[in-house]
mmCIF file of C-alpha atoms in Angstrom:
data_model
loop_
_atom_site.group_PDB
_atom_site.id
_atom_site.type_symbol
_atom_site.label_atom_id
_atom_site.label_comp_id
_atom_site.label_asym_id
_atom_site.label_seq_id
_atom_site.Cartn_x
_atom_site.Cartn_y
_atom_site.Cartn_z
ATOM 1 C CA UNK P 1 121.371 1.792 193.047
ATOM 2 C CA UNK P 2 122.762 3.767 190.114
ATOM 3 C CA UNK P 3 121.442 7.093 191.437
ATOM 4 C CA UNK P 4 123.250 6.739 194.782
ATOM 5 C CA UNK P 5 125.592 9.627 195.606
ATOM 6 C CA UNK P 6 128.626 8.614 197.690
ATOM 7 C CA UNK P 7 129.686 10.243 200.982
ATOM 8 C CA UNK P 8 131.490 13.581 200.580
ATOM 9 C CA UNK P 9 129.004 14.574 197.872
ATOM 10 C CA UNK P 10 127.378 17.977 198.366
ATOM 11 C CA UNK P 11 123.690 18.688 198.891
ATOM 12 C CA UNK P 12 122.524 22.134 197.822
ATOM 13 C CA UNK P 13 119.769 23.520 200.052
ATOM 14 C CA UNK P 14 117.508 26.331 198.859
ATOM 15 C CA UNK P 15 116.638 28.342 201.958
ATOM 16 C CA UNK P 16 118.549 29.129 205.131
ATOM 17 C CA UNK P 17 115.945 28.427 207.831
ATOM 18 C CA UNK P 18 115.789 25.906 210.634
ATOM 19 C CA UNK P 19 114.568 23.081 208.387
ATOM 20 C CA UNK P 20 117.670 23.491 206.251
ATOM 21 C CA UNK P 21 119.729 23.531 209.424
ATOM 22 C CA UNK P 22 118.356 20.165 210.558
ATOM 23 C CA UNK P 23 118.743 18.637 207.085
ATOM 24 C CA UNK P 24 122.394 19.740 207.076
ATOM 25 C CA UNK P 25 123.008 18.215 210.527
ATOM 26 C CA UNK P 26 121.496 14.895 209.444
ATOM 27 C CA UNK P 27 123.462 14.918 206.181
ATOM 28 C CA UNK P 28 126.729 15.615 208.010
ATOM 29 C CA UNK P 29 126.184 12.580 210.228
ATOM 30 C CA UNK P 30 125.961 10.481 207.053
ATOM 31 C CA UNK P 31 129.189 11.987 205.711
ATOM 32 C CA UNK P 32 127.757 14.567 203.274
ATOM 33 C CA UNK P 33 128.330 18.285 202.933
ATOM 34 C CA UNK P 34 125.696 20.965 202.447
ATOM 35 C CA UNK P 35 125.808 24.241 200.533
ATOM 36 C CA UNK P 36 123.058 26.744 201.339
ATOM 37 C CA UNK P 37 121.635 29.147 198.741
ATOM 38 C CA UNK P 38 119.400 31.951 200.011
ATOM 39 C CA UNK P 39 118.877 35.719 199.784
ATOM 40 C CA UNK P 40 120.058 36.100 203.381
ATOM 41 C CA UNK P 41 121.808 34.163 206.102
ATOM 42 C CA UNK P 42 119.834 32.129 208.630
ATOM 43 C CA UNK P 43 120.006 29.170 211.020
ATOM 44 C CA UNK P 44 121.240 26.767 208.317
ATOM 45 C CA UNK P 45 124.379 28.849 207.828
ATOM 46 C CA UNK P 46 125.610 27.914 211.296
ATOM 47 C CA UNK P 47 126.045 24.263 210.284
ATOM 48 C CA UNK P 48 126.551 24.289 206.494
ATOM 49 C CA UNK P 49 130.174 24.835 205.389
ATOM 50 C CA UNK P 50 129.278 26.716 202.182
ATOM 51 C CA UNK P 51 126.864 29.543 201.383
ATOM 52 C CA UNK P 52 125.854 31.416 198.266
ATOM 53 C CA UNK P 53 123.850 34.583 198.749
ATOM 54 C CA UNK P 54 121.514 35.273 195.860
ATOM 55 C CA UNK P 55 117.918 35.827 194.827
ATOM 56 C CA UNK P 56 115.838 32.791 193.969
ATOM 57 C CA UNK P 57 115.206 34.214 190.486
ATOM 58 C CA UNK P 58 118.876 35.022 189.750
ATOM 59 C CA UNK P 59 119.649 32.474 187.033
ATOM 60 C CA UNK P 60 123.354 33.310 186.878
ATOM 61 C CA UNK P 61 123.821 32.884 190.630
ATOM 62 C CA UNK P 62 121.782 29.662 190.615
ATOM 63 C CA UNK P 63 123.906 28.284 187.760
ATOM 64 C CA UNK P 64 127.102 29.025 189.683
ATOM 65 C CA UNK P 65 125.575 27.333 192.735
ATOM 66 C CA UNK P 66 124.539 24.283 190.675
ATOM 67 C CA UNK P 67 128.120 23.820 189.510
ATOM 68 C CA UNK P 68 129.221 23.338 193.142
ATOM 69 C CA UNK P 69 126.645 20.758 194.289
ATOM 70 C CA UNK P 70 125.582 17.229 193.337
ATOM 71 C CA UNK P 71 121.862 17.426 194.144
ATOM 72 C CA UNK P 72 119.522 20.253 195.205
ATOM 73 C CA UNK P 73 116.639 20.226 197.659
ATOM 74 C CA UNK P 74 114.499 22.971 199.196
ATOM 75 C CA UNK P 75 113.514 23.586 202.793
ATOM 76 C CA UNK P 76 110.409 25.659 202.112
ATOM 77 C CA UNK P 77 107.964 26.040 199.239
ATOM 78 C CA UNK P 78 107.768 29.825 198.893
ATOM 79 C CA UNK P 79 110.068 29.760 195.864
ATOM 80 C CA UNK P 80 108.776 30.215 192.334
ATOM 81 C CA UNK P 81 108.852 26.941 190.413
ATOM 82 C CA UNK P 82 110.093 28.400 187.092
ATOM 83 C CA UNK P 83 113.691 29.188 188.154
ATOM 84 C CA UNK P 84 113.836 25.856 189.988
ATOM 85 C CA UNK P 85 112.863 24.112 186.757
ATOM 86 C CA UNK P 86 115.743 25.883 185.010
ATOM 87 C CA UNK P 87 118.040 24.849 187.867
ATOM 88 C CA UNK P 88 116.874 21.264 187.341
ATOM 89 C CA UNK P 89 118.363 21.300 183.848
ATOM 90 C CA UNK P 90 121.797 21.732 185.457
ATOM 91 C CA UNK P 91 121.630 19.457 188.516
ATOM 92 C CA UNK P 92 119.074 16.999 189.948
ATOM 93 C CA UNK P 93 116.432 18.789 192.042
ATOM 94 C CA UNK P 94 114.628 16.584 194.584
ATOM 95 C CA UNK P 95 111.736 16.862 195.223
ATOM 96 C CA UNK P 96 110.943 17.905 191.657
ATOM 97 C CA UNK P 97 109.561 21.332 190.725
ATOM 98 C CA UNK P 98 106.216 19.595 190.092
ATOM 99 C CA UNK P 99 105.824 18.859 193.798
ATOM 100 C CA UNK P 100 106.699 22.476 194.488
ATOM 101 C CA UNK P 101 104.253 23.974 191.981
ATOM 102 C CA UNK P 102 101.320 21.856 193.189
ATOM 103 C CA UNK P 103 101.935 22.378 196.914
ATOM 104 C CA UNK P 104 102.519 26.120 196.769
ATOM 105 C CA UNK P 105 99.161 26.931 195.142
ATOM 106 C CA UNK P 106 96.080 26.056 197.183
ATOM 107 C CA UNK P 107 93.802 25.804 194.137
ATOM 108 C CA UNK P 108 96.154 23.416 192.316
ATOM 109 C CA UNK P 109 96.742 21.486 195.544
ATOM 110 C CA UNK P 110 93.072 20.895 196.334
ATOM 111 C CA UNK P 111 92.185 19.927 192.769
ATOM 112 C CA UNK P 112 95.126 17.523 192.654
ATOM 113 C CA UNK P 113 94.155 15.823 195.910
ATOM 114 C CA UNK P 114 90.492 15.621 194.905
ATOM 115 C CA UNK P 115 91.468 13.865 191.664
ATOM 116 C CA UNK P 116 93.265 11.237 193.755
ATOM 117 C CA UNK P 117 90.203 10.604 195.917
ATOM 118 C CA UNK P 118 91.074 12.930 198.785
ATOM 119 C CA UNK P 119 88.473 14.732 200.858
ATOM 120 C CA UNK P 120 89.270 18.434 201.402
ATOM 121 C CA UNK P 121 86.988 20.854 203.210
ATOM 122 C CA UNK P 122 84.324 22.467 201.028
ATOM 123 C CA UNK P 123 86.047 25.238 199.133
ATOM 124 C CA UNK P 124 85.663 27.776 196.350
ATOM 125 C CA UNK P 125 88.155 29.703 194.261
ATOM 126 C CA UNK P 126 88.120 33.482 194.901
ATOM 127 C CA UNK P 127 90.093 35.274 192.178
ATOM 128 C CA UNK P 128 88.666 38.719 193.005
ATOM 129 C CA UNK P 129 86.469 40.581 195.476
ATOM 130 C CA UNK P 130 83.253 39.972 193.514
ATOM 131 C CA UNK P 131 83.902 36.238 193.555
ATOM 132 C CA UNK P 132 84.072 36.293 197.353
ATOM 133 C CA UNK P 133 80.355 37.117 197.663
ATOM 134 C CA UNK P 134 79.457 34.227 195.363
ATOM 135 C CA UNK P 135 81.765 31.917 197.329
ATOM 136 C CA UNK P 136 80.098 32.890 200.607
ATOM 137 C CA UNK P 137 76.689 32.033 199.114
ATOM 138 C CA UNK P 138 77.988 28.644 198.020
ATOM 139 C CA UNK P 139 80.158 27.683 201.026
ATOM 140 C CA UNK P 140 78.359 29.583 203.785
ATOM 141 C CA UNK P 141 79.737 30.935 207.054
ATOM 142 C CA UNK P 142 81.630 30.525 209.260
ATOM 143 C CA UNK P 143 84.484 30.148 206.795
ATOM 144 C CA UNK P 144 88.108 31.048 206.342
ATOM 145 C CA UNK P 145 89.613 33.068 203.507
ATOM 146 C CA UNK P 146 93.158 32.050 202.520
ATOM 147 C CA UNK P 147 95.585 33.456 199.995
ATOM 148 C CA UNK P 148 96.323 30.898 197.297
ATOM 149 C CA UNK P 149 100.075 31.298 197.794
ATOM 150 C CA UNK P 150 102.661 32.108 200.466
ATOM 151 C CA UNK P 151 100.520 31.652 203.564
ATOM 152 C CA UNK P 152 101.806 29.667 206.555
ATOM 153 C CA UNK P 153 101.558 29.584 210.372
ATOM 154 C CA UNK P 154 98.236 31.412 210.221
ATOM 155 C CA UNK P 155 99.521 34.142 207.897
ATOM 156 C CA UNK P 156 97.504 35.075 204.814
ATOM 157 C CA UNK P 157 94.256 33.931 206.437
ATOM 158 C CA UNK P 158 91.133 35.641 207.756
ATOM 159 C CA UNK P 159 88.009 34.207 209.373
ATOM 160 C CA UNK P 160 84.485 35.149 208.381
ATOM 161 C CA UNK P 161 81.765 34.655 210.973
ATOM 162 C CA UNK P 162 79.124 36.070 208.640
ATOM 163 C CA UNK P 163 78.786 37.520 205.138
ATOM 164 C CA UNK P 164 79.232 41.066 206.427
ATOM 165 C CA UNK P 165 82.850 40.194 207.319
ATOM 166 C CA UNK P 166 83.755 39.904 203.627
ATOM 167 C CA UNK P 167 85.312 43.340 203.160
ATOM 168 C CA UNK P 168 87.392 43.128 206.338
ATOM 169 C CA UNK P 169 88.595 39.617 205.466
ATOM 170 C CA UNK P 170 89.484 40.645 201.925
ATOM 171 C CA UNK P 171 91.507 43.588 203.225
ATOM 172 C CA UNK P 172 93.146 41.451 205.921
ATOM 173 C CA UNK P 173 94.713 39.102 203.358
ATOM 174 C CA UNK P 174 95.716 41.939 201.062
ATOM 175 C CA UNK P 175 93.236 41.024 198.321
ATOM 176 C CA UNK P 176 93.112 37.988 196.045
ATOM 177 C CA UNK P 177 93.654 35.577 194.576
ATOM 178 C CA UNK P 178 92.353 33.403 197.387
ATOM 179 C CA UNK P 179 90.159 30.465 198.291
ATOM 180 C CA UNK P 180 87.259 30.296 200.734
ATOM 181 C CA UNK P 181 87.088 27.184 202.906
ATOM 182 C CA UNK P 182 84.147 26.057 204.960
ATOM 183 C CA UNK P 183 84.797 25.221 208.588
ATOM 184 C CA UNK P 184 85.317 21.542 209.343
ATOM 185 C CA UNK P 185 83.777 19.878 212.370
ATOM 186 C CA UNK P 186 86.658 17.772 213.635
ATOM 187 C CA UNK P 187 87.896 16.091 216.783
ATOM 188 C CA UNK P 188 91.654 16.225 216.207
ATOM 189 C CA UNK P 189 94.324 17.430 213.796
ATOM 190 C CA UNK P 190 97.069 15.088 212.625
ATOM 191 C CA UNK P 191 99.624 14.674 209.878
ATOM 192 C CA UNK P 192 101.171 11.972 207.734
ATOM 193 C CA UNK P 193 104.913 12.383 207.200
ATOM 194 C CA UNK P 194 106.373 10.017 204.616
ATOM 195 C CA UNK P 195 109.541 9.678 202.579
ATOM 196 C CA UNK P 196 109.719 8.364 199.029
ATOM 197 C CA UNK P 197 112.934 7.074 197.498
ATOM 198 C CA UNK P 198 114.089 7.382 193.897
ATOM 199 C CA UNK P 199 113.030 3.783 193.216
ATOM 200 C CA UNK P 200 109.500 4.449 194.509
ATOM 201 C CA UNK P 201 109.891 2.843 197.928
ATOM 202 C CA UNK P 202 107.786 4.670 200.536
ATOM 203 C CA UNK P 203 108.061 4.681 204.305
ATOM 204 C CA UNK P 204 105.632 6.431 206.655
ATOM 205 C CA UNK P 205 105.847 7.640 210.255
ATOM 206 C CA UNK P 206 103.093 7.145 212.830
ATOM 207 C CA UNK P 207 100.704 10.107 212.720
ATOM 208 C CA UNK P 208 101.108 12.607 215.555
ATOM 209 C CA UNK P 209 98.259 14.413 217.244
ATOM 210 C CA UNK P 210 98.906 18.075 216.404
ATOM 211 C CA UNK P 211 97.650 20.909 218.600
ATOM 212 C CA UNK P 212 97.828 24.475 217.304
ATOM 213 C CA UNK P 213 97.725 27.820 219.115
ATOM 214 C CA UNK P 214 97.068 31.043 217.216
ATOM 215 C CA UNK P 215 97.519 29.186 213.928
ATOM 216 C CA UNK P 216 100.980 27.858 214.871
ATOM 217 C CA UNK P 217 101.800 24.268 215.802
ATOM 218 C CA UNK P 218 102.206 23.976 219.567
ATOM 219 C CA UNK P 219 102.653 20.240 220.224
ATOM 220 C CA UNK P 220 102.888 16.953 218.330
ATOM 221 C CA UNK P 221 102.256 13.795 220.351
ATOM 222 C CA UNK P 222 102.647 10.103 219.504
ATOM 223 C CA UNK P 223 100.797 7.806 219.819
ATOM 224 C CA UNK P 224 97.769 9.760 218.707
ATOM 225 C CA UNK P 225 94.366 9.044 220.279
ATOM 226 C CA UNK P 226 92.012 6.381 218.944
ATOM 227 C CA UNK P 227 90.045 8.636 216.532
ATOM 228 C CA UNK P 228 93.280 9.485 214.727
ATOM 229 C CA UNK P 229 94.582 5.912 214.795
ATOM 230 C CA UNK P 230 91.312 4.764 213.205
ATOM 231 C CA UNK P 231 91.921 7.097 210.236
ATOM 232 C CA UNK P 232 95.658 6.436 209.921
ATOM 233 C CA UNK P 233 95.493 3.888 207.110
ATOM 234 C CA UNK P 234 93.131 5.914 204.905
ATOM 235 C CA UNK P 235 95.171 9.106 205.347
ATOM 236 C CA UNK P 236 98.498 7.333 204.781
ATOM 237 C CA UNK P 237 97.150 5.653 201.661
ATOM 238 C CA UNK P 238 96.127 9.026 200.208
ATOM 239 C CA UNK P 239 99.530 10.485 201.093
ATOM 240 C CA UNK P 240 101.180 7.576 199.290
ATOM 241 C CA UNK P 241 99.023 8.163 196.202
ATOM 242 C CA UNK P 242 99.993 11.843 196.219
ATOM 243 C CA UNK P 243 103.689 10.994 196.444
ATOM 244 C CA UNK P 244 103.407 8.462 193.620
ATOM 245 C CA UNK P 245 101.418 10.786 191.352
ATOM 246 C CA UNK P 246 103.948 13.584 191.831
ATOM 247 C CA UNK P 247 106.946 11.296 191.400
ATOM 248 C CA UNK P 248 108.032 12.871 194.670
ATOM 249 C CA UNK P 249 111.506 12.118 196.041
ATOM 250 C CA UNK P 250 112.138 13.106 199.652
ATOM 251 C CA UNK P 251 109.862 13.827 202.585
ATOM 252 C CA UNK P 252 106.246 14.812 201.934
ATOM 253 C CA UNK P 253 103.747 15.881 204.604
ATOM 254 C CA UNK P 254 99.960 15.960 204.444
ATOM 255 C CA UNK P 255 97.883 17.552 207.216
ATOM 256 C CA UNK P 256 94.428 16.225 208.097
ATOM 257 C CA UNK P 257 91.417 16.805 210.324
ATOM 258 C CA UNK P 258 89.989 13.688 211.989
ATOM 259 C CA UNK P 259 86.254 14.066 211.347
ATOM 260 C CA UNK P 260 83.169 11.881 211.646
ATOM 261 C CA UNK P 261 83.291 11.361 207.854
ATOM 262 C CA UNK P 262 86.943 10.297 207.903
ATOM 263 C CA UNK P 263 90.217 12.176 207.351
ATOM 264 C CA UNK P 264 89.669 15.609 205.811
ATOM 265 C CA UNK P 265 92.681 16.872 203.871
ATOM 266 C CA UNK P 266 93.917 20.311 204.944
ATOM 267 C CA UNK P 267 97.166 21.025 203.105
ATOM 268 C CA UNK P 268 100.463 19.499 202.121
ATOM 269 C CA UNK P 269 104.118 20.465 202.263
ATOM 270 C CA UNK P 270 106.672 18.979 199.821
ATOM 271 C CA UNK P 271 109.389 18.922 202.467
ATOM 272 C CA UNK P 272 110.329 18.091 206.023
ATOM 273 C CA UNK P 273 107.728 19.445 208.407
ATOM 274 C CA UNK P 274 107.369 20.907 211.881
ATOM 275 C CA UNK P 275 105.044 18.074 212.901
ATOM 276 C CA UNK P 276 107.874 15.641 212.158
ATOM 277 C CA UNK P 277 110.462 17.230 214.447
ATOM 278 C CA UNK P 278 109.687 14.598 217.092
ATOM 279 C CA UNK P 279 111.369 11.999 214.858
ATOM 280 C CA UNK P 280 114.884 13.264 215.691
ATOM 281 C CA UNK P 281 114.833 11.467 219.050
ATOM 282 C CA UNK P 282 111.470 9.706 218.830
ATOM 283 C CA UNK P 283 111.985 7.548 215.719
ATOM 284 C CA UNK P 284 114.699 5.123 214.644
ATOM 285 C CA UNK P 285 115.472 7.391 211.675
ATOM 286 C CA UNK P 286 114.534 11.083 211.703
ATOM 287 C CA UNK P 287 112.562 12.745 208.923
ATOM 288 C CA UNK P 288 115.665 14.825 208.180
ATOM 289 C CA UNK P 289 117.894 11.799 207.735
ATOM 290 C CA UNK P 290 115.300 10.034 205.597
ATOM 291 C CA UNK P 291 114.934 13.145 203.448
ATOM 292 C CA UNK P 292 118.708 13.186 202.932
ATOM 293 C CA UNK P 293 118.730 9.435 202.250
ATOM 294 C CA UNK P 294 115.959 9.776 199.667
ATOM 295 C CA UNK P 295 117.474 12.631 197.656
ATOM 296 C CA UNK P 296 120.923 11.001 197.783
ATOM 297 C CA UNK P 297 119.609 7.668 196.526
ATOM 298 C CA UNK P 298 120.376 5.810 199.764
ATOM 299 C CA UNK P 299 118.106 3.149 201.293
ATOM 300 C CA UNK P 300 115.454 4.637 203.554
ATOM 301 C CA UNK P 301 115.759 4.070 207.290
ATOM 302 C CA UNK P 302 113.221 2.450 209.650
ATOM 303 C CA UNK P 303 110.538 4.615 211.250
ATOM 304 C CA UNK P 304 109.673 2.698 214.411
ATOM 305 C CA UNK P 305 109.304 4.590 217.680
ATOM 306 C CA UNK P 306 112.112 4.669 220.230
ATOM 307 C CA UNK P 307 109.734 4.884 223.175
ATOM 308 C CA UNK P 308 106.187 4.429 224.361
ATOM 309 C CA UNK P 309 105.259 8.108 224.059
ATOM 310 C CA UNK P 310 106.847 11.094 222.338
ATOM 311 C CA UNK P 311 105.900 14.758 222.706
ATOM 312 C CA UNK P 312 107.401 17.631 220.729
ATOM 313 C CA UNK P 313 106.715 21.173 221.935
ATOM 314 C CA UNK P 314 107.549 24.218 219.853
ATOM 315 C CA UNK P 315 109.349 27.099 221.533
ATOM 316 C CA UNK P 316 107.672 30.211 220.162
ATOM 317 C CA UNK P 317 109.029 33.691 220.837
ATOM 318 C CA UNK P 318 109.907 34.158 224.510
ATOM 319 C CA UNK P 319 109.364 30.426 225.232
ATOM 320 C CA UNK P 320 113.022 29.946 224.322
ATOM 321 C CA UNK P 321 114.052 32.150 227.263
ATOM 322 C CA UNK P 322 113.386 29.094 229.443
ATOM 323 C CA UNK P 323 116.334 27.275 227.850
ATOM 324 C CA UNK P 324 118.279 26.863 231.097
ATOM 325 C CA UNK P 325 115.474 24.925 232.785
ATOM 326 C CA UNK P 326 114.862 22.863 229.655
ATOM 327 C CA UNK P 327 118.563 22.051 229.357
ATOM 328 C CA UNK P 328 118.530 20.816 232.953
ATOM 329 C CA UNK P 329 115.351 18.737 232.609
ATOM 330 C CA UNK P 330 116.088 14.975 232.526
ATOM 331 C CA UNK P 331 114.858 13.394 229.313
ATOM 332 C CA UNK P 332 114.209 16.694 227.535
ATOM 333 C CA UNK P 333 115.957 17.075 224.171
ATOM 334 C CA UNK P 334 116.420 20.789 223.538
ATOM 335 C CA UNK P 335 116.854 22.178 220.013
ATOM 336 C CA UNK P 336 117.511 25.906 219.615
ATOM 337 C CA UNK P 337 117.763 27.275 216.092
ATOM 338 C CA UNK P 338 120.314 30.025 216.672
ATOM 339 C CA UNK P 339 117.972 32.892 215.834
ATOM 340 C CA UNK P 340 119.241 36.084 217.418
ATOM 341 C CA UNK P 341 115.920 37.834 218.009
ATOM 342 C CA UNK P 342 112.812 36.375 219.620
ATOM 343 C CA UNK P 343 109.547 37.774 218.278
ATOM 344 C CA UNK P 344 105.924 36.817 218.961
ATOM 345 C CA UNK P 345 104.977 33.959 216.645
ATOM 346 C CA UNK P 346 108.587 33.182 215.688
ATOM 347 C CA UNK P 347 109.767 29.582 216.033
ATOM 348 C CA UNK P 348 112.933 29.744 218.125
ATOM 349 C CA UNK P 349 113.363 26.041 218.779
ATOM 350 C CA UNK P 350 111.634 22.932 220.084
ATOM 351 C CA UNK P 351 111.949 20.389 222.869
ATOM 352 C CA UNK P 352 111.172 16.678 222.582
ATOM 353 C CA UNK P 353 110.412 14.328 225.449
ATOM 354 C CA UNK P 354 110.538 10.548 224.951
ATOM 355 C CA UNK P 355 109.140 8.039 227.432
ATOM 356 C CA UNK P 356 111.293 4.999 226.743
ATOM 357 C CA UNK P 357 109.776 2.255 228.900
ATOM 358 C CA UNK P 358 108.289 0.287 225.997
ATOM 359 C CA UNK P 359 109.043 0.461 222.276
ATOM 360 C CA UNK P 360 105.773 0.810 220.375
ATOM 361 C CA UNK P 361 105.023 -1.572 217.519
ATOM 362 C CA UNK P 362 104.934 -0.382 213.936
ATOM 363 C CA UNK P 363 101.587 -0.053 212.222
ATOM 364 C CA UNK P 364 100.872 -3.190 210.170
ATOM 365 C CA UNK P 365 101.423 -2.678 206.470
ATOM 366 C CA UNK P 366 103.534 0.438 206.882
ATOM 367 C CA UNK P 367 106.906 -1.092 207.652
ATOM 368 C CA UNK P 368 109.943 0.465 205.994
ATOM 369 C CA UNK P 369 110.086 -0.468 202.355
ATOM 370 C CA UNK P 370 106.348 -1.020 201.972
ATOM 371 C CA UNK P 371 104.544 0.359 198.954
ATOM 372 C CA UNK P 372 101.204 2.174 198.823
#
């Protein structure tokens, strides 16, 4: 593979959070170095040997950073695409800025997925306060108002039980632009985590059942129950089409609701994802290693399960104070992110439990190296 970067090459990571930390750990195990670029230090700095502190729109600092790395990736999507496009003229950026620009704008994201045959919840664009009233008439209530950009873990969202909640919801998200989504009647939430290589090869992980609390992921469990398994192929096929259409290189995650009509698309992330943390111990190759493999031009690794059942539990806020008991628990794999202050709603770490009695079979048609 002509695009393959050899060991001792350097991966540049935009962002210093826990996802960057886990990418850097996986890359180090393969013999690669990581250089973090971010406005401030974070969990990734504990494991990456190099760091450049700078704003994401500082072209001079980004150019100096580009000169020290062989490929650039990003660990979160709240970065403007324009400076990343300029960075891409200096060094390969994977995934491309196109994946970033589509995923970070909910209007662009939903239109893109609809064009590929996806099924999002009923939605309407809300550029201003007047448009919200028209959207409520069209979509109805209950509904949820979401900022078009920079919302995650329940932030930038407000629920409307009835039309008279419009003013409060508008104020709660800080004003538009936004979208209004109708509520979805669903049985379960799940996600498709895949990796796409430079040559177009795609691998996919089994979909976990995802349970959220207060808008934040609480647990991911594999295997998922039958209603999710029944919608696996359709959801994974859509995710593959999205990756192909974007020319995506690296890990891509799509979140879904399992509904009576089939999988309803919720949102996507052009990166490694919280619902894929279970793969560190629960899969033959973690999402972090496969992301590194993809952007480096290496062959992708297999995604089969290492046990009969895998459960990942997020440690939010004070949950991490129970680290001594978790460290002593047989079979519990504890990951703490090195954050110095626990706050409500802050992800401090996670713990994964793998029941290893029987190795689960791969889903037919989704073996490593298969194409969508």
